Coordinates of C-alpha atoms in Angstrom, one line a residue:
Chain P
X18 CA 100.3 106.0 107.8
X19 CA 98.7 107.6 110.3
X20 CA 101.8 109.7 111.6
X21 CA 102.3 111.2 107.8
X22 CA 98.5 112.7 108.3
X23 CA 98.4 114.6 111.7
X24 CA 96.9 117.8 110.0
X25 CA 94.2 118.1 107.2
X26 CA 93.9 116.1 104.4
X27 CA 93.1 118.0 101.5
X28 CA 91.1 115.6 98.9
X29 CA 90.8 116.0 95.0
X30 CA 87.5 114.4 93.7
X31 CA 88.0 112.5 90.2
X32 CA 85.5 111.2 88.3
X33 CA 87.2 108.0 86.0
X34 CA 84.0 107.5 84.3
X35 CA 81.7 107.0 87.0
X36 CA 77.6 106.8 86.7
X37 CA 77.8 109.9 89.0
X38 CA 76.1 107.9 91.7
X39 CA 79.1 107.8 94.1
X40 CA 79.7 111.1 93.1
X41 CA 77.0 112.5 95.0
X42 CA 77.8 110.8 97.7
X43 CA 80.8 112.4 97.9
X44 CA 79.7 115.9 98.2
X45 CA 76.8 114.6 100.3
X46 CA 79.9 113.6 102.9
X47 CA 80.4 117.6 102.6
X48 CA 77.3 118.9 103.3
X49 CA 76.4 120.1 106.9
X50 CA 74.8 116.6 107.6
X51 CA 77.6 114.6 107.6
X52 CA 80.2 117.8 107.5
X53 CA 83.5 116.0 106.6
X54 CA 85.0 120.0 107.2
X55 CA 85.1 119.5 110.8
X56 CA 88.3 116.6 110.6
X57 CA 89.8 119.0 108.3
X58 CA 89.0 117.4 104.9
X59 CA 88.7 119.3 102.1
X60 CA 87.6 119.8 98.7
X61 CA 90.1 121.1 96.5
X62 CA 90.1 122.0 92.5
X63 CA 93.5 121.0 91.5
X64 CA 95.4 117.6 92.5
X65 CA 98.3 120.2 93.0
X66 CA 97.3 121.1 96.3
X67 CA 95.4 117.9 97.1
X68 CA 97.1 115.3 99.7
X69 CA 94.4 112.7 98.4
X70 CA 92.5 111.5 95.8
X71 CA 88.8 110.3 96.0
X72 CA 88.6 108.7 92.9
X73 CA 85.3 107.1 91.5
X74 CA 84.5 104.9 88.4
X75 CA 86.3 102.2 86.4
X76 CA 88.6 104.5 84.9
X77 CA 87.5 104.5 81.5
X78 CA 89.9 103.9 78.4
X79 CA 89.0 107.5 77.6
X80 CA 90.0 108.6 81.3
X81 CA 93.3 106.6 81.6
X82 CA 95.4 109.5 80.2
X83 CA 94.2 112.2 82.6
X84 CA 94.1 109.7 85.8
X85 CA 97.6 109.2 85.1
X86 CA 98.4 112.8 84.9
X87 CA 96.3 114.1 87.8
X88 CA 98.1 111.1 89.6
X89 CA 101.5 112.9 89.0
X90 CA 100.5 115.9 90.0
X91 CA 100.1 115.1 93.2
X92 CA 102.5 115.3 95.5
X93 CA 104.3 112.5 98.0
X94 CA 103.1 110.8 100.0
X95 CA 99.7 110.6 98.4
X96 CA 96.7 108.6 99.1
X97 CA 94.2 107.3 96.7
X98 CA 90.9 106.8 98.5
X99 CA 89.1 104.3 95.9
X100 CA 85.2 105.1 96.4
X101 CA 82.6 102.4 95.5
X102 CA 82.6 99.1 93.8
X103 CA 83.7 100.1 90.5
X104 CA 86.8 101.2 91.9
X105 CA 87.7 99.1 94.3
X106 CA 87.0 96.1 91.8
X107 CA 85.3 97.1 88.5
X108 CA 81.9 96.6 89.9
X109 CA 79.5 95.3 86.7
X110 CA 82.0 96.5 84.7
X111 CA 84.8 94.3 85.4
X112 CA 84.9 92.9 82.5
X113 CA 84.1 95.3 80.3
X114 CA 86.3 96.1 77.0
X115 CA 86.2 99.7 77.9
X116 CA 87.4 99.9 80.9
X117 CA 90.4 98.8 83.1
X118 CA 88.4 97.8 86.2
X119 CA 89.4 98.7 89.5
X120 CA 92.3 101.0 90.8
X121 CA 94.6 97.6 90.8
X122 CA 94.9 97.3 87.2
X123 CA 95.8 101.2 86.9
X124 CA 98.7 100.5 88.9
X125 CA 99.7 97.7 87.4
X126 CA 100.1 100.7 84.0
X127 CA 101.7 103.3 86.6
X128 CA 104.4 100.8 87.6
X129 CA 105.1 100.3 84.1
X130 CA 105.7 103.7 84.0
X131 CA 107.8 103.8 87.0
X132 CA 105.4 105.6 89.0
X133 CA 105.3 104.3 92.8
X134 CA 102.2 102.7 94.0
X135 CA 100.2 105.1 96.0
X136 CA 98.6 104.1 99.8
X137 CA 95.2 102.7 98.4
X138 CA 92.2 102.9 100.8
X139 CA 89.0 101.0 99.2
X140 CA 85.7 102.0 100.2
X141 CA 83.3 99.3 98.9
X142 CA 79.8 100.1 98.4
X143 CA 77.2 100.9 95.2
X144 CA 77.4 103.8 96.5
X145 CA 78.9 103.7 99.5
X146 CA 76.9 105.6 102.1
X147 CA 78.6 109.2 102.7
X148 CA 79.0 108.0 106.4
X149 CA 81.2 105.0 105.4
X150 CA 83.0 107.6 102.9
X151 CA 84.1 109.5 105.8
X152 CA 84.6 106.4 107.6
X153 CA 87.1 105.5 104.3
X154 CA 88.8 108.9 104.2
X155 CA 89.3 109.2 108.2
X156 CA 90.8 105.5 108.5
X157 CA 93.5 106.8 105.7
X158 CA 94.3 109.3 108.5
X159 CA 94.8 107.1 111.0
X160 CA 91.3 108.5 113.0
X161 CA 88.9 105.0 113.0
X162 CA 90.1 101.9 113.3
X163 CA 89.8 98.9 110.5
X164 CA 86.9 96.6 110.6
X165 CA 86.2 94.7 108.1
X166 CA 88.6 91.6 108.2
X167 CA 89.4 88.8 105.3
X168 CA 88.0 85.3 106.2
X169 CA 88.8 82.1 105.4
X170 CA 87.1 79.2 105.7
X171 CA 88.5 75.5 104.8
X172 CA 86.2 72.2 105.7
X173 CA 88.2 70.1 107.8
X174 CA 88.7 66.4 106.1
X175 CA 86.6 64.7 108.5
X176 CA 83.6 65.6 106.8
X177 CA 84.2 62.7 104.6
X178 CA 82.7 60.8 107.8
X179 CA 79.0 62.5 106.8
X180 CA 78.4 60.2 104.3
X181 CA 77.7 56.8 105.5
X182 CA 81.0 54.9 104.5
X183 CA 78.5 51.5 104.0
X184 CA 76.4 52.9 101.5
X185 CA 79.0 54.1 99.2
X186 CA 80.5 50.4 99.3
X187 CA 77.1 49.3 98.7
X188 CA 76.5 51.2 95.6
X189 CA 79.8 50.3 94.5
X190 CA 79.0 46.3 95.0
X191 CA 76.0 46.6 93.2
X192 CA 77.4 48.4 90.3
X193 CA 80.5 46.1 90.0
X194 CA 78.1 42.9 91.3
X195 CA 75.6 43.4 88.9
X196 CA 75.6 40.7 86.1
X197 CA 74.3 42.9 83.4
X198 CA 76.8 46.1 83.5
X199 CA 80.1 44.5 85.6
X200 CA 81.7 43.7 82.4
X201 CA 80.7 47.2 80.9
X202 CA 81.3 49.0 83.6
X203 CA 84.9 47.6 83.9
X204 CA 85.5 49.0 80.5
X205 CA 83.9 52.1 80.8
X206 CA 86.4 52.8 84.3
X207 CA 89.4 52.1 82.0
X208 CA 88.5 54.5 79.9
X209 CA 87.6 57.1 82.8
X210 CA 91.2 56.6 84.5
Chain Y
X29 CA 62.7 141.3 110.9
X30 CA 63.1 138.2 108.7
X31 CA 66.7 137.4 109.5
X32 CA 66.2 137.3 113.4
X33 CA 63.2 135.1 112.8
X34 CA 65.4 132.5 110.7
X35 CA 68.1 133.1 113.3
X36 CA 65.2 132.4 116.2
X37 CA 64.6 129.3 114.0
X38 CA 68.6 127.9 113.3
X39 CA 69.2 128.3 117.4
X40 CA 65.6 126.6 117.9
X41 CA 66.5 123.5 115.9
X42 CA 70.1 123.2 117.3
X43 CA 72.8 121.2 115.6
X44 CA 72.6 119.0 112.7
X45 CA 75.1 117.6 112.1
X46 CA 75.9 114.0 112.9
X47 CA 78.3 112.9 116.0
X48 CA 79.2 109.7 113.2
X49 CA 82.6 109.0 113.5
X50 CA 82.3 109.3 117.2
X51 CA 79.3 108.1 117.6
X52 CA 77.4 104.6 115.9
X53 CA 74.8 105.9 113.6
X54 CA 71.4 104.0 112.7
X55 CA 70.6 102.8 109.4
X56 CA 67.2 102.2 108.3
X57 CA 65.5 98.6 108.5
X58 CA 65.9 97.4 104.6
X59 CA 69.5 98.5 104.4
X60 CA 71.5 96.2 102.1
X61 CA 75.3 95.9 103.5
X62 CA 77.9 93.6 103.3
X63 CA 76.5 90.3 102.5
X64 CA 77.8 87.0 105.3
X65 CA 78.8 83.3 104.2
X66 CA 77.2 81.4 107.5
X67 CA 79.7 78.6 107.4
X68 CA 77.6 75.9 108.9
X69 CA 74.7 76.3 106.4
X70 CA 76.5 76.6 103.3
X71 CA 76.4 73.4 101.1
X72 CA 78.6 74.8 97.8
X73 CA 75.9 74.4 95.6
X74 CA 76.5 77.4 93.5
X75 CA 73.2 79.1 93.3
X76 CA 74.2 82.4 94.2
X77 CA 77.4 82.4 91.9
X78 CA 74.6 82.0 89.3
X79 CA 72.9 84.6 90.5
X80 CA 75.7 87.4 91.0
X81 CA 75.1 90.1 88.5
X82 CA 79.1 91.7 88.5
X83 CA 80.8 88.2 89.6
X84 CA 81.3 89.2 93.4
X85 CA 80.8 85.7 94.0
X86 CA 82.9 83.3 92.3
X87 CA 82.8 79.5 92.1
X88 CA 86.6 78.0 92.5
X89 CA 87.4 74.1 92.4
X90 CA 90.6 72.6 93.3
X91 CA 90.3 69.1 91.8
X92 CA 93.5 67.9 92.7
X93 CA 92.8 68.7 97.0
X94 CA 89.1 68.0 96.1
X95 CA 88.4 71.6 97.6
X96 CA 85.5 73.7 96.5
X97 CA 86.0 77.4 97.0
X98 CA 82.9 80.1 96.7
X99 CA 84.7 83.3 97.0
X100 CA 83.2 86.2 97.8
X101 CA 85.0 89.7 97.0
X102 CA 83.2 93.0 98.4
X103 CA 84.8 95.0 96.7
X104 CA 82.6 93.9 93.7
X105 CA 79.5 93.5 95.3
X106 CA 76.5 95.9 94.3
X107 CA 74.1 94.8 97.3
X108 CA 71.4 93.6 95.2
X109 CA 70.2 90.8 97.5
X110 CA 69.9 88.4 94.6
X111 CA 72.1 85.7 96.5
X112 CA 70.0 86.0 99.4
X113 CA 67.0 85.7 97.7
X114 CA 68.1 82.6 95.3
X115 CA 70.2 80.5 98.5
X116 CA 67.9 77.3 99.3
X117 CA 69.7 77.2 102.3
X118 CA 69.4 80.2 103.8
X119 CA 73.6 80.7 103.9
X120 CA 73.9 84.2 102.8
X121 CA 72.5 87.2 104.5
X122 CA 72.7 91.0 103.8
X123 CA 73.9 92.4 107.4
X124 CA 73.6 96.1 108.2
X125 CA 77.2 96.6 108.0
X126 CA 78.5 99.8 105.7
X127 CA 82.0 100.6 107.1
X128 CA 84.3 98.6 105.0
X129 CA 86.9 100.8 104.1
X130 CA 90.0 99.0 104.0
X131 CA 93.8 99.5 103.6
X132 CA 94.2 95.9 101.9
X133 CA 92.2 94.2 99.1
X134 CA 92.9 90.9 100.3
X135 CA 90.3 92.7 103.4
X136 CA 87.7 92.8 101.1
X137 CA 87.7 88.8 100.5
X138 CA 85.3 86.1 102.0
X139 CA 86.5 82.4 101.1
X140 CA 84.3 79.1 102.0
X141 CA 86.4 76.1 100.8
X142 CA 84.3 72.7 101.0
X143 CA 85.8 69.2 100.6
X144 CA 84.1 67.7 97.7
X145 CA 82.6 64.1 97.6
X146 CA 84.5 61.7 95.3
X147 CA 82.9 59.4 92.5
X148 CA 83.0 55.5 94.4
X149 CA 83.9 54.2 90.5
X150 CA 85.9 56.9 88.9
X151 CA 87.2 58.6 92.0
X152 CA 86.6 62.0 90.3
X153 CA 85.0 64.4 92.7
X154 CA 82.1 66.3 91.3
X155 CA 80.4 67.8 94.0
X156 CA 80.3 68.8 97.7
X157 CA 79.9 66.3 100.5
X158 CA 77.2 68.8 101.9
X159 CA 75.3 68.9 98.9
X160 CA 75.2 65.2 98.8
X161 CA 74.6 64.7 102.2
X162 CA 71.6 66.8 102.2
X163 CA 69.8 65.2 98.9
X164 CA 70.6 61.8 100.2
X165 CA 68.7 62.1 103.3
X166 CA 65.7 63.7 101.0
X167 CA 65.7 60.9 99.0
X168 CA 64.0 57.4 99.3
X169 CA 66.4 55.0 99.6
X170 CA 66.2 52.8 96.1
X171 CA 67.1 56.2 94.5
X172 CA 70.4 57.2 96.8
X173 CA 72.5 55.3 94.4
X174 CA 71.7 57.7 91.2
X175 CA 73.2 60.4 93.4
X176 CA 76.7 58.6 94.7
X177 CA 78.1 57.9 91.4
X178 CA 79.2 60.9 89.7
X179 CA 77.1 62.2 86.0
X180 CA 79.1 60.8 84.1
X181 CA 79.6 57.5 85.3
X182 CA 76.0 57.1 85.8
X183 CA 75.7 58.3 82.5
X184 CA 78.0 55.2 80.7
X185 CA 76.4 52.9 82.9
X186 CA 73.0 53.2 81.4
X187 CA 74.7 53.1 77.7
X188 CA 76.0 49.4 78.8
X189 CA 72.9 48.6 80.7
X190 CA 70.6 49.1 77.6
X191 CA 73.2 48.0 74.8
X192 CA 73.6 44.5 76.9
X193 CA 69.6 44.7 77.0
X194 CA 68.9 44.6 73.0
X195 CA 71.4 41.7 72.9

């Protein structure tokens, strides 16, 4: 990825129905502060001339149309940059009836369509900081390197051993032993299994 | 006269912008970032799946492997805190952490699978061994065996203790 991006990467911001909070932080990334101008990365008005996309939001129902056309309009190879949580996952919305949630699901309709999946880059955050933005927008040109890593965890079966082994037995033998319930309780496991 | 003095001021006050890809920056001291599963404290108990306003943190059980899984997907989470605040256990912690751009999703996932303690009479597990574990050794002994036989056991044996009582 990093050898198709040497030179600038020209981004196109789209709102998919954001609450304009990630937005902001976009243009924050572009103000002298953070400056994302001095890696080359640039604003541009039409996905024409873009080599990204920033996209923000949970692409509405209402936005799907246009997301899929500014999509096409962009040239190969593109990137998508998905910026904060309602893009990268639907966020609170995720389940929403108005909204497809997440940049996965829209490519789930593109390759319907026959239109290749684009290189995704999520940026996670509510709003993501305009520092990790330009974090998220230099590590799709190969500048930073990744990371945040998956994890996963999986409890060996020795912690069966916690429990004291005699105890259990001995709750057992005084709910089978017991004169009242044994009968019952016989029935009641028959039943269970 | 006015544009050297802002010119005196611009060179005066030097550069402003920030050296941040190239250099760490500081965040301030109540920044919320990507929330942390600590492993060894986590019991399974479920209070911050609960808690989780957009479902970051999902409650999985594999019945058949007698696995618990909490799941935790960043890419939902919107850094409220709640989890932390609601954990009895102190398992999950906001870190300062912001840079978690990734080029995968499965990147953005945290997963804590737990074995789960099996039902002596029924053999149908129902809850962590943790989670046992730790009310067990709250517990005065006489009352341990409410909490090793699983709900619904415990709940047939009091039918057939009390309908054996009236006769």
């Amino acid at each position: 990825m990093a050898s198709l991006y040497r030179k600038s990467l020209w981004v196109f911001h789209l709102n998919t129905g954001s609450c304009n909070g990630c937005d902001i932080e976009v243009l924050n990334a572009f103000t002298p502060a953070q400056d994302a101008e001095r890696f080359g990365v640039k604003l541009v008005g039409s996905p024409r001339h873009a080599d990204a996309i920033a996209l923000t939001g949970p692409i509405t129902r209402e936005a799907l149309p246009r997301v899929i056309r500014a999509l096409q309009a962009v040239p190969e190879p593109k990137i998508v940059v998905a910026i904060g949580s309602c893009a990268c996952g639907g966020g609170i919305w995720h389940d929403g009836y108005s909204v497809l949630g997440g940049v996965e699901k829209l490519y789930e309709i593109l390759e319907k369509k026959g239109i290749k999946r684009p290189i995704t880059v999520f940026v996670p955050g509510c709003p993501p900081k305009p520092e990790a933005i330009l974090y998220g927008i230099l590590l799709a040109r190969g500048m930073v390197k990744q990371k945040q890593k998956g994890r996963i965890y999986v409890e060996s079966e020795s912690a069966e051993l916690m429990i004291n082994k005699d105890l259990i037995e001995s709750v057992k033998e005084q709910v089978m032993s017991s004169k009242i319930s044994r009968k019952h309780v016989e029935q009641i496991t028959s039943i269970v299994r | 006269m006015n544009r050297l003095r802002i010119l005196l001021q611009n060179i005066k006050k030097g550069v402003v912008t920030e050296k941040y890809p190239l250099e760490p920056i500081r965040v301030p001291e109540s920044f919320r970032g990507k929330p942390v599963i600590n492993i060894d404290k986590c019991v399974g108990c479920g209070a911050c799946v609960n808690a989780c306003p957009p479902n970051a943190l999902t409650l999985e059980e594999d019945l058949d492997e007698g696995i618990r899984y909490i799941k935790l997907f960043i890419g939902r989470c919107i850094y409220c805190g709640r989890c932390e605040e609601v954990c009895p256990f102190d398992a999950i912690h906001l870190t300062k952490e912001f840079e978690l751009a990734t080029t995968s999703k499965d990147d953005l996932y945290q997963i804590v699978g737990l074995r789960m303690y099996k039902c002596p009479i029924c053999g149908k597990p129902y809850t962590t061994i943790r989670l046992v574990k730790k009310v067990i050794d709250k517990l005065p002994p006489e009352e341990r065996p409410l909490v090793l036989i699983c709900p619904d056991c415990r709940e047939k044996i009091t039918a057939a203790n009390r309908s054996f009582a009236r006769r």
